[in-house]
Tab-separated table of C-alpha atoms and ligand atoms in Angstrom:
chain	number	residue	atom	x	y	z
J	1	MET	CA	-54.688	-175.022	83.423
J	2	ASN	CA	-58.127	-175.111	83.516
J	3	HIS	CA	-59.978	-171.718	82.071
J	4	ARG	CA	-63.567	-172.795	82.718
J	5	TRP	CA	-64.084	-170.963	85.690
J	6	TRP	CA	-62.675	-167.946	84.482
J	7	ASN	CA	-64.940	-166.895	81.678
J	8	HIS	CA	-67.756	-168.041	84.561
J	9	GLY	CA	-66.222	-166.023	87.289
J	10	ALA	CA	-67.271	-162.722	84.752
J	11	GLU	CA	-70.456	-163.418	86.162
J	12	THR	CA	-70.618	-162.503	89.533
J	13	GLY	CA	-68.141	-160.502	91.901
J	14	LYS	CA	-67.842	-163.387	94.137
J	15	ILE	CA	-66.893	-166.158	91.606
J	16	LYS	CA	-63.698	-163.303	90.097
J	17	VAL	CA	-62.457	-163.091	93.421
J	18	VAL	CA	-62.218	-166.667	94.451
J	19	GLY	CA	-61.100	-167.744	90.909
J	20	LEU	CA	-58.104	-164.517	91.173
J	21	LEU	CA	-56.979	-166.244	94.659
J	22	VAL	CA	-56.823	-169.864	92.882
J	23	VAL	CA	-54.874	-168.377	90.243
J	24	ALA	CA	-52.344	-166.826	92.945
J	25	VAL	CA	-52.545	-169.460	95.071
J	26	LEU	CA	-50.981	-171.501	91.772
J	27	LEU	CA	-48.922	-169.267	90.781
J	28	PHE	CA	-47.290	-169.125	94.301
J	29	VAL	CA	-46.650	-172.741	94.246
J	30	CYS	CA	-45.080	-173.198	90.919
J	31	ILE	CA	-42.211	-169.952	92.040
J	32	MET	CA	-41.939	-171.970	95.323
J	33	GLY	CA	-41.742	-175.521	93.173
J	34	ALA	CA	-39.361	-173.967	90.297
J	35	TRP	CA	-37.026	-172.029	93.715
J	36	PRO	CA	-34.490	-174.737	94.294
J	37	ASP	CA	-33.489	-174.861	91.080
J	38	ARG	CA	-33.234	-171.097	90.049
J	39	SER	CA	-30.954	-170.792	93.569
J	40	THR	CA	-28.440	-173.122	91.497
J	41	SER	CA	-28.292	-171.932	88.226
J	42	VAL	CA	-28.321	-168.088	88.509
J	43	PHE	CA	-26.704	-167.752	92.050
J	44	MET	CA	-23.883	-169.973	92.073
J	45	THR	CA	-20.452	-169.094	90.415
J	46	LYS	CA	-18.206	-171.036	88.373
J	47	GLY	CA	-16.266	-171.598	91.112
J	48	ASP	CA	-18.852	-173.081	93.292
J	49	GLU	CA	-19.907	-174.821	90.330
J	50	SER	CA	-16.253	-176.809	90.237
J	51	SER	CA	-16.664	-177.204	93.943
J	52	GLN	CA	-20.159	-178.621	94.294
J	53	LYS	CA	-19.184	-181.147	91.398
J	54	GLU	CA	-15.958	-182.596	93.586
J	55	GLU	CA	-17.968	-183.204	96.559
J	56	ASP	CA	-20.165	-185.197	94.457
J	57	VAL	CA	-17.361	-187.115	93.523
J	58	GLU	CA	-16.086	-187.779	97.214
J	59	SER	CA	-18.787	-188.092	99.034
J	60	PRO	CA	-19.640	-191.732	98.124
J	61	GLN	CA	-16.205	-192.726	99.170
J	62	GLU	CA	-16.098	-191.164	101.987
J	63	ASP	CA	-19.538	-192.280	102.996
J	64	SER	CA	-18.030	-195.779	101.815
J	65	GLU	CA	-15.180	-195.631	104.515
J	66	LEU	CA	-17.312	-193.772	106.723
J	67	LYS	CA	-20.341	-195.320	106.978
J	68	ARG	CA	-19.861	-198.782	108.258
J	69	PRO	CA	-22.585	-198.947	111.025
J	70	GLU	CA	-21.063	-202.397	111.965
J	71	ILE	CA	-17.728	-201.087	112.684
J	72	ASP	CA	-18.137	-200.045	116.793
J	73	PRO	CA	-15.331	-197.023	117.310
J	74	GLU	CA	-15.175	-198.076	121.007
J	75	LYS	CA	-13.875	-201.598	120.357
J	76	PRO	CA	-10.819	-202.927	119.148
J	77	MET	CA	-9.888	-202.764	115.513
J	78	LEU	CA	-7.021	-204.419	114.059
J	79	ALA	CA	-5.249	-203.256	110.083
J	80	LEU	CA	-4.218	-206.750	108.349
J	81	THR	CA	-1.956	-205.187	105.590
J	82	PHE	CA	-0.363	-207.522	102.934
J	83	ASP	CA	2.220	-206.139	101.172
J	84	ASP	CA	4.493	-207.446	97.453
J	85	GLY	CA	1.309	-208.681	95.588
J	86	PRO	CA	-1.285	-209.222	94.118
J	87	GLY	CA	-0.130	-213.287	93.919
J	88	LYS	CA	-2.115	-216.388	92.618
J	89	TYR	CA	-3.218	-216.987	96.437
J	90	THR	CA	-4.880	-213.281	96.510
J	91	ASP	CA	-8.071	-214.119	95.078
J	92	THR	CA	-8.790	-216.490	98.212
J	93	LEU	CA	-7.800	-214.475	100.544
J	94	LEU	CA	-10.419	-212.275	99.079
J	95	ASN	CA	-12.620	-215.138	99.583
J	96	LYS	CA	-12.016	-215.160	103.160
J	97	LEU	CA	-12.323	-212.162	103.807
J	98	GLN	CA	-15.824	-211.434	102.141
J	99	GLU	CA	-17.084	-214.026	103.507
J	100	CYS	CA	-16.270	-212.915	107.031
J	101	ASN	CA	-16.854	-209.551	106.345
J	102	ALA	CA	-13.449	-208.625	106.961
J	103	ARG	CA	-11.158	-205.670	105.483
J	104	ALA	CA	-7.829	-205.271	104.676
J	105	THR	CA	-5.322	-203.264	103.179
J	106	PHE	CA	-3.049	-204.143	99.918
J	107	LEU	CA	0.550	-202.835	99.240
J	108	VAL	CA	0.493	-203.687	96.092
J	109	LEU	CA	2.947	-203.841	93.306
J	110	GLY	CA	2.863	-202.294	89.964
J	111	GLN	CA	4.258	-204.630	88.131
J	112	ASN	CA	1.943	-207.459	90.404
J	113	VAL	CA	-1.327	-205.128	89.573
J	114	ARG	CA	-0.814	-205.322	85.784
J	115	LYS	CA	-1.090	-209.207	85.926
J	116	TYR	CA	-3.349	-209.280	88.438
J	117	PRO	CA	-5.559	-206.598	87.156
J	118	GLU	CA	-9.702	-207.793	88.072
J	119	THR	CA	-8.059	-209.025	91.570
J	120	VAL	CA	-7.254	-205.070	91.947
J	121	LYS	CA	-10.764	-204.177	90.666
J	122	ARG	CA	-11.785	-207.075	93.490
J	123	MET	CA	-10.159	-205.836	96.255
J	124	GLU	CA	-11.743	-202.454	95.786
J	125	GLU	CA	-15.242	-203.656	95.555
J	126	LEU	CA	-14.384	-205.575	98.786
J	127	GLY	CA	-13.787	-202.372	100.748
J	128	CYS	CA	-10.337	-203.430	100.817
J	129	GLU	CA	-7.983	-200.226	100.686
J	130	ILE	CA	-4.885	-200.178	98.177
J	131	GLY	CA	-1.678	-198.773	99.298
J	132	ASN	CA	1.141	-198.181	96.325
J	133	HIS	CA	4.169	-200.775	97.270
J	134	THR	CA	6.536	-199.428	94.573
J	135	TYR	CA	6.590	-200.552	91.120
J	136	ASP	CA	9.155	-203.398	91.430
J	137	HIS	CA	10.252	-203.445	94.958
J	138	LYS	CA	13.622	-201.780	94.763
J	139	LYS	CA	14.756	-200.100	97.928
J	140	LEU	CA	14.158	-196.656	97.308
J	141	THR	CA	16.990	-195.418	99.095
J	142	THR	CA	19.686	-196.657	96.504
J	143	LEU	CA	18.086	-194.728	93.962
J	144	THR	CA	19.014	-191.688	92.185
J	145	PRO	CA	15.370	-189.046	93.058
J	146	GLU	CA	14.137	-189.312	89.242
J	147	GLU	CA	14.099	-193.071	89.799
J	148	ILE	CA	12.535	-193.117	93.209
J	149	GLN	CA	9.669	-191.080	91.652
J	150	ALA	CA	9.637	-193.299	88.638
J	151	GLU	CA	8.746	-196.270	91.592
J	152	VAL	CA	5.899	-194.702	92.479
J	153	GLU	CA	4.796	-192.793	89.847
J	154	GLN	CA	4.384	-195.755	87.706
J	155	THR	CA	2.442	-197.862	89.958
J	156	ASN	CA	-0.201	-195.265	90.334
J	157	GLN	CA	-0.281	-194.589	87.011
J	158	VAL	CA	-0.906	-198.628	86.522
J	159	LEU	CA	-3.784	-198.524	89.230
J	160	THR	CA	-4.925	-195.265	87.609
J	161	GLU	CA	-5.679	-197.145	84.368
J	162	VAL	CA	-7.552	-200.014	86.368
J	163	LEU	CA	-9.401	-198.730	89.216
J	164	GLY	CA	-9.505	-194.921	87.919
J	165	HIS	CA	-7.318	-193.269	90.624
J	166	GLY	CA	-3.748	-193.783	92.234
J	167	ALA	CA	-2.946	-195.037	95.809
J	168	SER	CA	-3.011	-192.075	98.521
J	169	LEU	CA	-0.615	-194.097	100.953
J	170	VAL	CA	3.291	-195.512	99.969
J	171	ARG	CA	4.698	-198.329	101.786
J	172	PRO	CA	8.088	-198.191	100.464
J	173	SER	CA	9.683	-201.510	99.853
J	174	TYR	CA	12.161	-202.827	103.391
J	175	GLY	CA	10.493	-199.576	104.702
J	176	ALA	CA	13.486	-197.939	103.318
J	177	ILE	CA	13.251	-194.099	103.708
J	178	ASN	CA	15.810	-191.497	104.237
J	179	ASP	CA	15.970	-187.448	103.193
J	180	GLU	CA	16.165	-188.732	99.419
J	181	VAL	CA	13.217	-190.668	99.614
J	182	ARG	CA	10.983	-187.322	101.638
J	183	ALA	CA	11.607	-185.037	98.801
J	184	ASN	CA	10.925	-187.430	96.152
J	185	VAL	CA	7.845	-189.435	97.755
J	186	ALA	CA	5.193	-186.670	98.601
J	187	TYR	CA	2.580	-189.398	100.310
J	188	PRO	CA	2.386	-190.224	103.828
J	189	TYR	CA	4.102	-193.760	104.953
J	190	LEU	CA	2.575	-196.608	105.705
J	191	MET	CA	4.396	-198.303	107.706
J	192	TRP	CA	3.573	-201.490	110.780
J	193	SER	CA	3.600	-202.128	114.452
J	194	VAL	CA	3.366	-205.846	114.251
J	195	ASP	CA	6.015	-207.405	111.748
J	196	THR	CA	4.275	-211.630	110.940
J	197	THR	CA	7.846	-212.585	109.403
J	198	ASP	CA	5.712	-215.166	107.493
J	199	TRP	CA	8.246	-214.960	105.098
J	200	GLN	CA	10.590	-216.574	107.459
J	201	ARG	CA	8.493	-218.671	109.340
J	202	LYS	CA	7.314	-220.178	106.083
J	203	ASP	CA	4.300	-222.267	108.764
J	204	ALA	CA	1.014	-221.260	108.693
J	205	VAL	CA	0.203	-222.315	112.518
J	206	SER	CA	3.381	-220.228	113.431
J	207	ILE	CA	2.176	-217.345	112.278
J	208	VAL	CA	-1.408	-217.569	113.318
J	209	ASN	CA	0.126	-218.227	116.582
J	210	TYR	CA	2.231	-215.474	116.618
J	211	VAL	CA	-0.122	-212.663	115.306
J	212	LEU	CA	-2.472	-214.151	118.581
J	213	GLU	CA	-0.051	-213.561	120.695
J	214	THR	CA	1.389	-210.473	119.985
J	215	VAL	CA	-1.588	-208.229	118.342
J	216	GLN	CA	-3.073	-205.492	120.840
J	217	ASP	CA	-6.122	-202.825	119.693
J	218	GLY	CA	-4.744	-200.433	117.029
J	219	ASP	CA	-1.674	-202.233	115.164
J	220	ILE	CA	-0.881	-202.604	111.839
J	221	VAL	CA	0.000	-205.919	110.883
J	222	LEU	CA	2.041	-206.688	108.125
J	223	PHE	CA	1.603	-209.689	106.308
J	224	HIS	CA	3.080	-211.096	102.460
J	225	ASP	CA	0.121	-212.138	100.360
J	226	ILE	CA	2.609	-213.993	97.458
J	227	HIS	CA	2.850	-216.946	100.212
J	228	ASP	CA	0.548	-219.725	100.356
J	229	PHE	CA	1.425	-220.673	103.653
J	230	THR	CA	0.298	-216.826	104.979
J	231	ILE	CA	-2.676	-217.172	103.001
J	232	GLU	CA	-3.452	-220.576	104.624
J	233	ALA	CA	-2.922	-218.881	108.325
J	234	MET	CA	-5.556	-216.180	107.042
J	235	MET	CA	-8.461	-218.874	106.764
J	236	THR	CA	-7.865	-219.069	110.550
J	237	LEU	CA	-6.377	-215.948	111.798
J	238	ILE	CA	-9.518	-213.555	110.516
J	239	PRO	CA	-12.188	-215.552	111.871
J	240	ALA	CA	-9.860	-216.516	115.028
J	241	LEU	CA	-9.291	-212.406	115.162
J	242	GLN	CA	-12.607	-211.847	115.411
J	243	GLU	CA	-13.743	-214.342	117.663
J	244	ARG	CA	-11.946	-212.464	120.053
J	245	GLY	CA	-13.434	-208.917	118.906
J	246	TYR	CA	-11.128	-207.827	116.855
J	247	GLN	CA	-12.657	-205.536	114.145
J	248	LEU	CA	-10.483	-206.067	110.819
J	249	VAL	CA	-10.584	-202.576	108.879
J	250	THR	CA	-8.561	-201.019	106.448
J	251	VAL	CA	-6.063	-198.839	107.617
J	252	SER	CA	-7.540	-195.340	106.571
J	253	GLU	CA	-10.948	-196.258	108.477
J	254	MET	CA	-8.877	-197.540	111.742
J	255	ALA	CA	-7.036	-193.694	111.491
J	256	LYS	CA	-10.744	-191.825	110.452
J	257	LEU	CA	-11.963	-193.575	113.814
J	258	ARG	CA	-9.186	-192.564	115.542
J	259	GLY	CA	-9.006	-189.097	114.983
J	260	VAL	CA	-5.971	-188.933	112.535
J	261	ILE	CA	-5.413	-187.180	109.423
J	262	PHE	CA	-2.789	-188.748	107.088
J	263	GLU	CA	0.014	-185.722	106.237
J	264	ASN	CA	2.803	-186.473	103.605
J	265	GLY	CA	5.897	-186.854	104.480
J	266	GLN	CA	4.694	-188.526	107.797
J	267	LYS	CA	5.559	-192.587	108.604
J	268	TYR	CA	1.957	-193.719	110.690
J	269	PHE	CA	2.692	-197.154	112.629
J	270	HIS	CA	-0.243	-197.392	114.348
J	271	PHE	CA	-3.224	-196.030	115.599
J	272	ARG	CA	-3.493	-197.724	119.057
J	273	LYS	CA	-5.667	-195.563	121.560
U	301	LIG	NI1	7.532	-205.943	100.179
């Protein structure tokens, strides 16, 4: 701060008054400028600080899910879901999704996440969603409570090693759920409304035609990204669905856009209007 005028200010009363006014204004500006910092440091309790941190961590994820300006909630949408991978063809599918600005949901096996960690990272980078499809595809309804828990938690552990977080949705292998599973797997269960039976068809054209004839707005469509014929089908199907006006979104995007809030132990088959 320049103090020169302060000395001159002693010469006449007028200059003195002006000088004091300037000091007052400068002090006011300094105090107001510092106020936001003071309010957080002085008035925020410890509890507030931790909740503030949680919000800081969560908001970017929520933003990426909700702020896709190209998605129109009023227009038709589908959630394409791929089970049992990742596998050696999954990156080809990711290339096509990226090229078409489409998203999908991958229900991964823990043992395959170990084999293809870079593919799983890329899924997330492209805005795709990752769900838990057990560790090695055992039928949960045939297992003990400890084994059931291990099938789900081991997959979330390996996902956490790769991505820094586990999956929030579970699709039990074979869709097999009973009371024992419900008691030991406290997650929302992601089912499907269109089963492409791609593994039986073993033919890209057959898969493409079946899906184009069958799907409607809000469907969750089941594929397996471990088969070359499924990947071949997707090369045609992704642009063909988009040409028919379907927005290809993740399961969680579609749930949010349709006002559905996931609850543990509930099954979700579709998000039709
Ligand atoms: Ni499966």
